[in-house]
Short mmCIF file of C-alpha atoms in Angstrom, two decimals:
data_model
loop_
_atom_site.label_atom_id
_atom_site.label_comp_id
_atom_site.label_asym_id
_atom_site.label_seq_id
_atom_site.Cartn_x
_atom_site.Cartn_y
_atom_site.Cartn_z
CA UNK A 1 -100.01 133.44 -23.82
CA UNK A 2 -102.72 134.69 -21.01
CA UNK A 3 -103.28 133.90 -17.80
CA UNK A 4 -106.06 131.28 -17.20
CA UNK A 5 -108.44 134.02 -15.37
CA UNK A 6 -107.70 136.64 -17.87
CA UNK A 7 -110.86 138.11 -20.57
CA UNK A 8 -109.17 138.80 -23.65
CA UNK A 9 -111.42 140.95 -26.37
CA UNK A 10 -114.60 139.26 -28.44
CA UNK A 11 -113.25 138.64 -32.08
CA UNK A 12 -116.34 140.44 -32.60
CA UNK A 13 -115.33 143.33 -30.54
CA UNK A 14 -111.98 143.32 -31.85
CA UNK A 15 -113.24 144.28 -35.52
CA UNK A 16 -115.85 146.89 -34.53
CA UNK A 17 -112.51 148.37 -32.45
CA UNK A 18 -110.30 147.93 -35.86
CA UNK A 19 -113.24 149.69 -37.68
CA UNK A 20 -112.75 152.47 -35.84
CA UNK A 21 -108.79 153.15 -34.84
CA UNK A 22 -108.59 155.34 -37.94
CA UNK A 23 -111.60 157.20 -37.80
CA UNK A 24 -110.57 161.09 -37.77
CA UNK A 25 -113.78 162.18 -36.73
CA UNK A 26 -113.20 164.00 -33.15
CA UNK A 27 -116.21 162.26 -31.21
CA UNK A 28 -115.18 158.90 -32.49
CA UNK A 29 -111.41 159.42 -31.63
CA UNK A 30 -112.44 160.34 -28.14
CA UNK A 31 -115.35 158.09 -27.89
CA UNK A 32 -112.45 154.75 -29.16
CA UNK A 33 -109.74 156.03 -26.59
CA UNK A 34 -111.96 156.08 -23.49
CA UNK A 35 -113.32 152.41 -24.48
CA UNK A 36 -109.50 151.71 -24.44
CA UNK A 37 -109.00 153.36 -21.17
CA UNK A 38 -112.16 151.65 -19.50
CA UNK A 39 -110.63 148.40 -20.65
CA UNK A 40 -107.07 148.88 -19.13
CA UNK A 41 -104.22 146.36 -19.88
CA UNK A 42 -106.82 144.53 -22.16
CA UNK A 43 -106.68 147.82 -24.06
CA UNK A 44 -102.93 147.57 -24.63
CA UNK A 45 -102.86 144.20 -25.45
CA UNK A 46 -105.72 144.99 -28.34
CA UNK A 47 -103.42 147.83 -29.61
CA UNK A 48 -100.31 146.39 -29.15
CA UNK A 49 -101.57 143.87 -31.80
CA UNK A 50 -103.33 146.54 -33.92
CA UNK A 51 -99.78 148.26 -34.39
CA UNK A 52 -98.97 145.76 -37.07
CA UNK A 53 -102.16 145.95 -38.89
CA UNK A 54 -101.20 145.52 -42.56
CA UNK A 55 -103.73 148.89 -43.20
CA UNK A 56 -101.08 151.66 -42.58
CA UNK A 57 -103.82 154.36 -41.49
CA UNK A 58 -105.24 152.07 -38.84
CA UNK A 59 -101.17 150.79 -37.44
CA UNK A 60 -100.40 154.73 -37.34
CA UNK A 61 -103.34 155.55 -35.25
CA UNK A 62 -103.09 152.27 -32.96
CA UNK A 63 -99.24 152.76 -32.61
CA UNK A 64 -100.23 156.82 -31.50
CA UNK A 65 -103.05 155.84 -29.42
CA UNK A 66 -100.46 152.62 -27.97
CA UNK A 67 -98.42 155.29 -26.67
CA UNK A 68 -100.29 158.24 -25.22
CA UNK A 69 -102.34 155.55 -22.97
CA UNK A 70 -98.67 153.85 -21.90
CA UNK A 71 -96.59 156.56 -22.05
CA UNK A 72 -97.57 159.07 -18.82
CA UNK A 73 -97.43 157.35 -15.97
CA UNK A 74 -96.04 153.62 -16.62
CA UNK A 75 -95.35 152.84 -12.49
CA UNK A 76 -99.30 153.30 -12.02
CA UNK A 77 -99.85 151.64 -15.48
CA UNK A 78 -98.31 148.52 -14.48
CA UNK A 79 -99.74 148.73 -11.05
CA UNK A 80 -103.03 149.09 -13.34
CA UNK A 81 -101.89 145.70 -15.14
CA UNK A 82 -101.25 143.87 -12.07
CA UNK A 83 -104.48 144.76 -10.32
CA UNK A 84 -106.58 143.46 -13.35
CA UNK A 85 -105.46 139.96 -13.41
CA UNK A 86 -105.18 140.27 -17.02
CA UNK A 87 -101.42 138.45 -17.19
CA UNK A 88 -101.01 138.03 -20.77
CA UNK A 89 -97.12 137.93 -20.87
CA UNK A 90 -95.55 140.00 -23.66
CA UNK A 91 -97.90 143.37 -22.82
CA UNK A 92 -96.75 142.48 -19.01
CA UNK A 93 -93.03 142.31 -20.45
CA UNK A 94 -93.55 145.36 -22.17
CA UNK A 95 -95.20 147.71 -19.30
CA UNK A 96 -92.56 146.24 -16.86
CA UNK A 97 -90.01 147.55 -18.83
CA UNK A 98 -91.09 151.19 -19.47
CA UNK A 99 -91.29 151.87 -15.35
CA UNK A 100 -87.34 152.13 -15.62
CA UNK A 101 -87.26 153.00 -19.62
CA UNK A 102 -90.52 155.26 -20.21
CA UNK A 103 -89.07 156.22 -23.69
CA UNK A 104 -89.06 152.72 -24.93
CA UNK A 105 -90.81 151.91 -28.05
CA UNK A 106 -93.20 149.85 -27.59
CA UNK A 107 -93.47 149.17 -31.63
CA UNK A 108 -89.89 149.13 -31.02
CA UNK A 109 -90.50 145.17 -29.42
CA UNK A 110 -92.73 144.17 -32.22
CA UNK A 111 -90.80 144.78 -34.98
CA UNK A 112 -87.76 142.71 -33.33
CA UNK A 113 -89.43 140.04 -32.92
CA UNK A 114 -91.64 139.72 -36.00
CA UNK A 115 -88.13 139.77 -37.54
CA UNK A 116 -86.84 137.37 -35.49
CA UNK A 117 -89.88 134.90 -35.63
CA UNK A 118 -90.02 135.60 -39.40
CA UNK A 119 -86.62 134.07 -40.00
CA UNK A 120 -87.26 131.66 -37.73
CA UNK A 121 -90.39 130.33 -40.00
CA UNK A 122 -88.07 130.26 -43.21
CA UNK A 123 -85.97 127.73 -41.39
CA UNK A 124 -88.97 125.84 -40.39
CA UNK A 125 -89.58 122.66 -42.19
CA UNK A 126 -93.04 120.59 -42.35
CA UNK A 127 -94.09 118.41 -41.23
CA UNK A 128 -90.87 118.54 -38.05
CA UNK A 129 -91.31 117.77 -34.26
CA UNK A 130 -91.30 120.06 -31.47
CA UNK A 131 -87.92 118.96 -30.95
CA UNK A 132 -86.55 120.24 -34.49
CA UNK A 133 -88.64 123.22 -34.41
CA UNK A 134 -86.84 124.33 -31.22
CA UNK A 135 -83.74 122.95 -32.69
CA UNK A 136 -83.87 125.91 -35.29
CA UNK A 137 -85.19 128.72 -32.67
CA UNK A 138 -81.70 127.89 -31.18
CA UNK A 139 -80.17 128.01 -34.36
CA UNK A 140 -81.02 131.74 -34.77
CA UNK A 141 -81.83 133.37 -31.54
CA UNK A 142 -78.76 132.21 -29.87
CA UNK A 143 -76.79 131.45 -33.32
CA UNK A 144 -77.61 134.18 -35.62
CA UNK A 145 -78.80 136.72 -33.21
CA UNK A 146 -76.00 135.76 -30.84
CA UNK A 147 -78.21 135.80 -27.16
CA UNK A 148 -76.25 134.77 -24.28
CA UNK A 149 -76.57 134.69 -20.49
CA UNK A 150 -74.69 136.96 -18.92
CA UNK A 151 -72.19 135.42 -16.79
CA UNK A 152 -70.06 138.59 -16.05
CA UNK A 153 -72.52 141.05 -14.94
CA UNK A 154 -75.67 138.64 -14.03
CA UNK A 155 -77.24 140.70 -10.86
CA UNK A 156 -77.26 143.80 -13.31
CA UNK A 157 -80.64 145.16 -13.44
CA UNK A 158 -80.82 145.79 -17.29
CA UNK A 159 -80.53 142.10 -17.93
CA UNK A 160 -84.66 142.24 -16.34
CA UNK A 161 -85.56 144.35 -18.89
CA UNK A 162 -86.57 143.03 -22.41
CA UNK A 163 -85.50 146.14 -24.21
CA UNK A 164 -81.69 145.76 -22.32
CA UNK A 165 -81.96 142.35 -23.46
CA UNK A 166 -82.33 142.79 -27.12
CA UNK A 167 -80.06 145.95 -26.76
CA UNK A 168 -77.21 143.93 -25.50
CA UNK A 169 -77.86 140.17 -26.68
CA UNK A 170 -77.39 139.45 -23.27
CA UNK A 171 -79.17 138.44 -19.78
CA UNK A 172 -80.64 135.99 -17.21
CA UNK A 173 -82.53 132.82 -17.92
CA UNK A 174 -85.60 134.56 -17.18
CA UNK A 175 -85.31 137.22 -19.59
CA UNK A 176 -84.21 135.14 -22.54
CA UNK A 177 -87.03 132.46 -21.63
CA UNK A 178 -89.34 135.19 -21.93
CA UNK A 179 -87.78 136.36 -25.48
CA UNK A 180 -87.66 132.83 -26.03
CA UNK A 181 -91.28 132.25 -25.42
CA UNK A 182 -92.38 134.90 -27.41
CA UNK A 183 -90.58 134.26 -30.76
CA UNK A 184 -92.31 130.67 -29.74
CA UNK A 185 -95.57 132.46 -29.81
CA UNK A 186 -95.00 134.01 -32.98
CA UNK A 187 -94.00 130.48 -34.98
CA UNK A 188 -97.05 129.07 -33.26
CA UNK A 189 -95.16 126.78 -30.99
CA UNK A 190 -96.57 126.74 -27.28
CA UNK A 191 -93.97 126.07 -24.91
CA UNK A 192 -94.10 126.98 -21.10
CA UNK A 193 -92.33 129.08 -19.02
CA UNK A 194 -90.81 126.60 -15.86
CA UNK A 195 -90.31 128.44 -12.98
CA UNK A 196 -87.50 125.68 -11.80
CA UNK A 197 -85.30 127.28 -8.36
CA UNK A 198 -82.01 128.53 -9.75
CA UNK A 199 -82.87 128.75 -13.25
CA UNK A 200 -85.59 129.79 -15.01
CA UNK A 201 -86.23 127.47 -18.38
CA UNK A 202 -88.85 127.26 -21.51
CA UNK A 203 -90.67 123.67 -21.18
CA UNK A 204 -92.25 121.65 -24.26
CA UNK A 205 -94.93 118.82 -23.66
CA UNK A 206 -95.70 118.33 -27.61
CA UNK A 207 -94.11 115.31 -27.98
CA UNK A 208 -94.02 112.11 -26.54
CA UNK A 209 -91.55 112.82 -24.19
CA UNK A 210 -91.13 116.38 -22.19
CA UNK A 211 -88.23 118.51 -22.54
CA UNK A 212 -86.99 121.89 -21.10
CA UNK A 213 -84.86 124.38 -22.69
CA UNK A 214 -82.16 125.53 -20.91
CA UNK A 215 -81.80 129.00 -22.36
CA UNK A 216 -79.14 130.39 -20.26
CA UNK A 217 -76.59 127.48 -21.81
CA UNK A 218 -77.39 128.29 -25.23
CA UNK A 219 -80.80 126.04 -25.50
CA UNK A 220 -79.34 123.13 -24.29
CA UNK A 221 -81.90 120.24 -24.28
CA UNK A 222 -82.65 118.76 -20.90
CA UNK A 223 -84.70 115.65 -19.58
CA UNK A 224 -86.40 114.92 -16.16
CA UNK A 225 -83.90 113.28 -15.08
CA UNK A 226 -81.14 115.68 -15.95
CA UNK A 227 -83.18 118.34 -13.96
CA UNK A 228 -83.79 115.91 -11.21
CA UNK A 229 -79.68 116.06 -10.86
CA UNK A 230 -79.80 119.46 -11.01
CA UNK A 231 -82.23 120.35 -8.13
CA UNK A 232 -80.74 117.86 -5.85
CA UNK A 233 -78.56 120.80 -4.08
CA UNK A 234 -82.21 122.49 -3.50
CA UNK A 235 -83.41 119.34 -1.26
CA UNK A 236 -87.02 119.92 -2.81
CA UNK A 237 -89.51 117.24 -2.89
CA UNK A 238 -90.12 116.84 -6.49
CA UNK A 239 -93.29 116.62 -6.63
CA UNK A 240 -95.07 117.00 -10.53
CA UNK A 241 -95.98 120.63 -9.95
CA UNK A 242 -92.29 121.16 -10.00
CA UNK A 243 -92.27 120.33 -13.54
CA UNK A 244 -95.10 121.94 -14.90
CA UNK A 245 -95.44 125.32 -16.54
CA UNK A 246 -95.69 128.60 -13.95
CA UNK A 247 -98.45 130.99 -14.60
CA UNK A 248 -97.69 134.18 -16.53
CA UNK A 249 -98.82 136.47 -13.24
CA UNK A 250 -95.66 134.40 -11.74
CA UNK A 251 -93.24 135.08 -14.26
CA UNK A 252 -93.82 137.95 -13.84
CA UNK A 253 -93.73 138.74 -10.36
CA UNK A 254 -90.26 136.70 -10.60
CA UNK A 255 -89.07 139.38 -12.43
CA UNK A 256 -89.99 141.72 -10.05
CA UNK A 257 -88.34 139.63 -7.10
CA UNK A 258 -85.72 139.92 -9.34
CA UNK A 259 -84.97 143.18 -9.73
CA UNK A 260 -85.18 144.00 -5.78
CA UNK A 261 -82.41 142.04 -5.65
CA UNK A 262 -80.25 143.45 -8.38
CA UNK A 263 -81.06 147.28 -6.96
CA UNK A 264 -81.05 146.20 -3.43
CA UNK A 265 -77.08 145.33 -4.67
CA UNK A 266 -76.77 148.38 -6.35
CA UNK A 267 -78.07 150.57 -3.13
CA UNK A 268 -81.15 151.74 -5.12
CA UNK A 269 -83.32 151.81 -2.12
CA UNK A 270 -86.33 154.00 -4.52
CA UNK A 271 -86.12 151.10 -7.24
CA UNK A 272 -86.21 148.59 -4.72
CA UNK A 273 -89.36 149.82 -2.98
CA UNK A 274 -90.72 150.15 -6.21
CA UNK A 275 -90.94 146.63 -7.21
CA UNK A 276 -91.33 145.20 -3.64
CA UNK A 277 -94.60 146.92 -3.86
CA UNK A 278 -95.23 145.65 -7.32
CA UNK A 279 -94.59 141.97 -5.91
CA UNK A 280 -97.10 142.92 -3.16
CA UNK A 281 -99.84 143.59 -5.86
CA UNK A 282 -99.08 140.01 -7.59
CA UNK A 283 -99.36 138.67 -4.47
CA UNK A 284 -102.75 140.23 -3.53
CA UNK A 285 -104.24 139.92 -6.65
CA UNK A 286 -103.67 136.07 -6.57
CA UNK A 287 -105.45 135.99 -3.09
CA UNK A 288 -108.24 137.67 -4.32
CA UNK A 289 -108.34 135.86 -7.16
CA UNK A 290 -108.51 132.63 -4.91
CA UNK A 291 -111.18 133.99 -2.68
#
């Protein structure tokens, strides 16, 4: 799931890379990790990927390498993330979530959700629809893992974070769209995030007719013109865009907007002048990225 603008790695590039991750020689370890650093959130996204490499040697020294360049200074590593308009969702997720939990794993993430999306394929029958296929992600993220929204503590700022989320089985539609989205990923089933006011929701478009997951209920199944009823308090023209999937740099800045208002409740004036500034990047990157 990247961003439209983003660069991702040459499949090419990607091997030579591979090739090299377990290489013990000193000049190669240091030549690898400053290619990584030169290439920034692209870098992370390569490694995060390389963590689950089935050749042990080379997922040991991509999971070490994964979290010396993530682990120092995470506030100016997601800055770093923002400012290169590389918006490829789960590494977003995941550097968004060590600025307030630096000791999170990131390894930690993949092996949930391989394990999630992994029982989520034995369910999987073929040929099925979109329709049944998100039928059984329901079935076990919010039936056998037991997610839920969080209806008692909702502005609480851990339900932002993807680690909290997975901790707890609980948060905001946001948050368990994104988890939603990227077990999706995983079972090679693209949905799209839908940035709808109020609530947050996954969005399919592979079959005939549209429909949007409302993840926050459970996974209900909504139509258009069930959501039409439910933006009508909103007075919004509804115009097509209003349907259609957001961008991943918007989730994600979402999330920030997000969490200024959960610590602006909480009196956490640092926090919140912390992620005001991080929606200030998405917002300037976007208008460079117009210009």
């Amino acid at each position: 799931m990247n961003e439209k603008n983003s660069v991702p790695l040459k499949t090419s590039r990607k091997h030579a890379l591979l090739g090299l991750l377990d290489d013990t020689t000193s000049s190669v370890r240091t030549a690898v990790r400053a290619e990584l650093e030169r290439l920034g959130p692209v870098g992370v996204s390569f490694l995060r990927e390389a963590v689950l490499h089935p050749e042990s040697s080379v997922g040991c020294a991509a999971r070490e390498l994964l979290e010396s360049l993530t682990g120092g200074q995470p506030e100016r590593v997601f800055r770093d993330f923002i400012r290169s308009f590389h918006y490829e969702l789960e590494t977003g997720v995941l550097l968004l979530d060590r600025v307030a939990n630096p000791d999170v794993g990131m390894v930690d993430y993949e092996r949930f959700l391989a394990e999630v999306s992994d029982r989520c394929r034995e369910l999987l029958l073929h040929p099925s629809t979109a329709w049944e296929k998100c039928r059984i992600l329901n079935r076990v993220i919010f039936g056998e893992y037991g997610f839920t929204g969080d209806m008692e503590s909702f502005y609480d700022p851990r339900n932002s974070f993807l680690s909290e989320v997975v901790s707890r089985r609980r948060g905001i539609p946001i948050s368990l769209s994104i988890l939603y989205l990227l077990v999706a990923d995983r079972c090679h089933l693209e949905l799209s995030p839908i940035a709808f006011p109020g609530r947050f929701m996954v969005g399919c478009f592979l079959d005939a007719d549209p429909f949007y997951i409302d993840v926050f209920e459970g996974g209900v199944f909504r139509g258009i013109e069930e959501i039409e009823e439910m933006l009508e308090p909103y007075q919004i023209e509804l115009e097509p865009a209003v349907f259609a999937p957001c961008p991943v740099g918007e989730v994600l800045a979402r999330c920030c907007r997000n969490l200024v208002n959960q610590y602006s409740r909480e009196g956490d004036s640092d926090r919140v002048r912390l992620f005001t500034e991080y929606v200030n990047e998405f917002e300037a990157a976007y208008r460079l990225n117009d210009e």
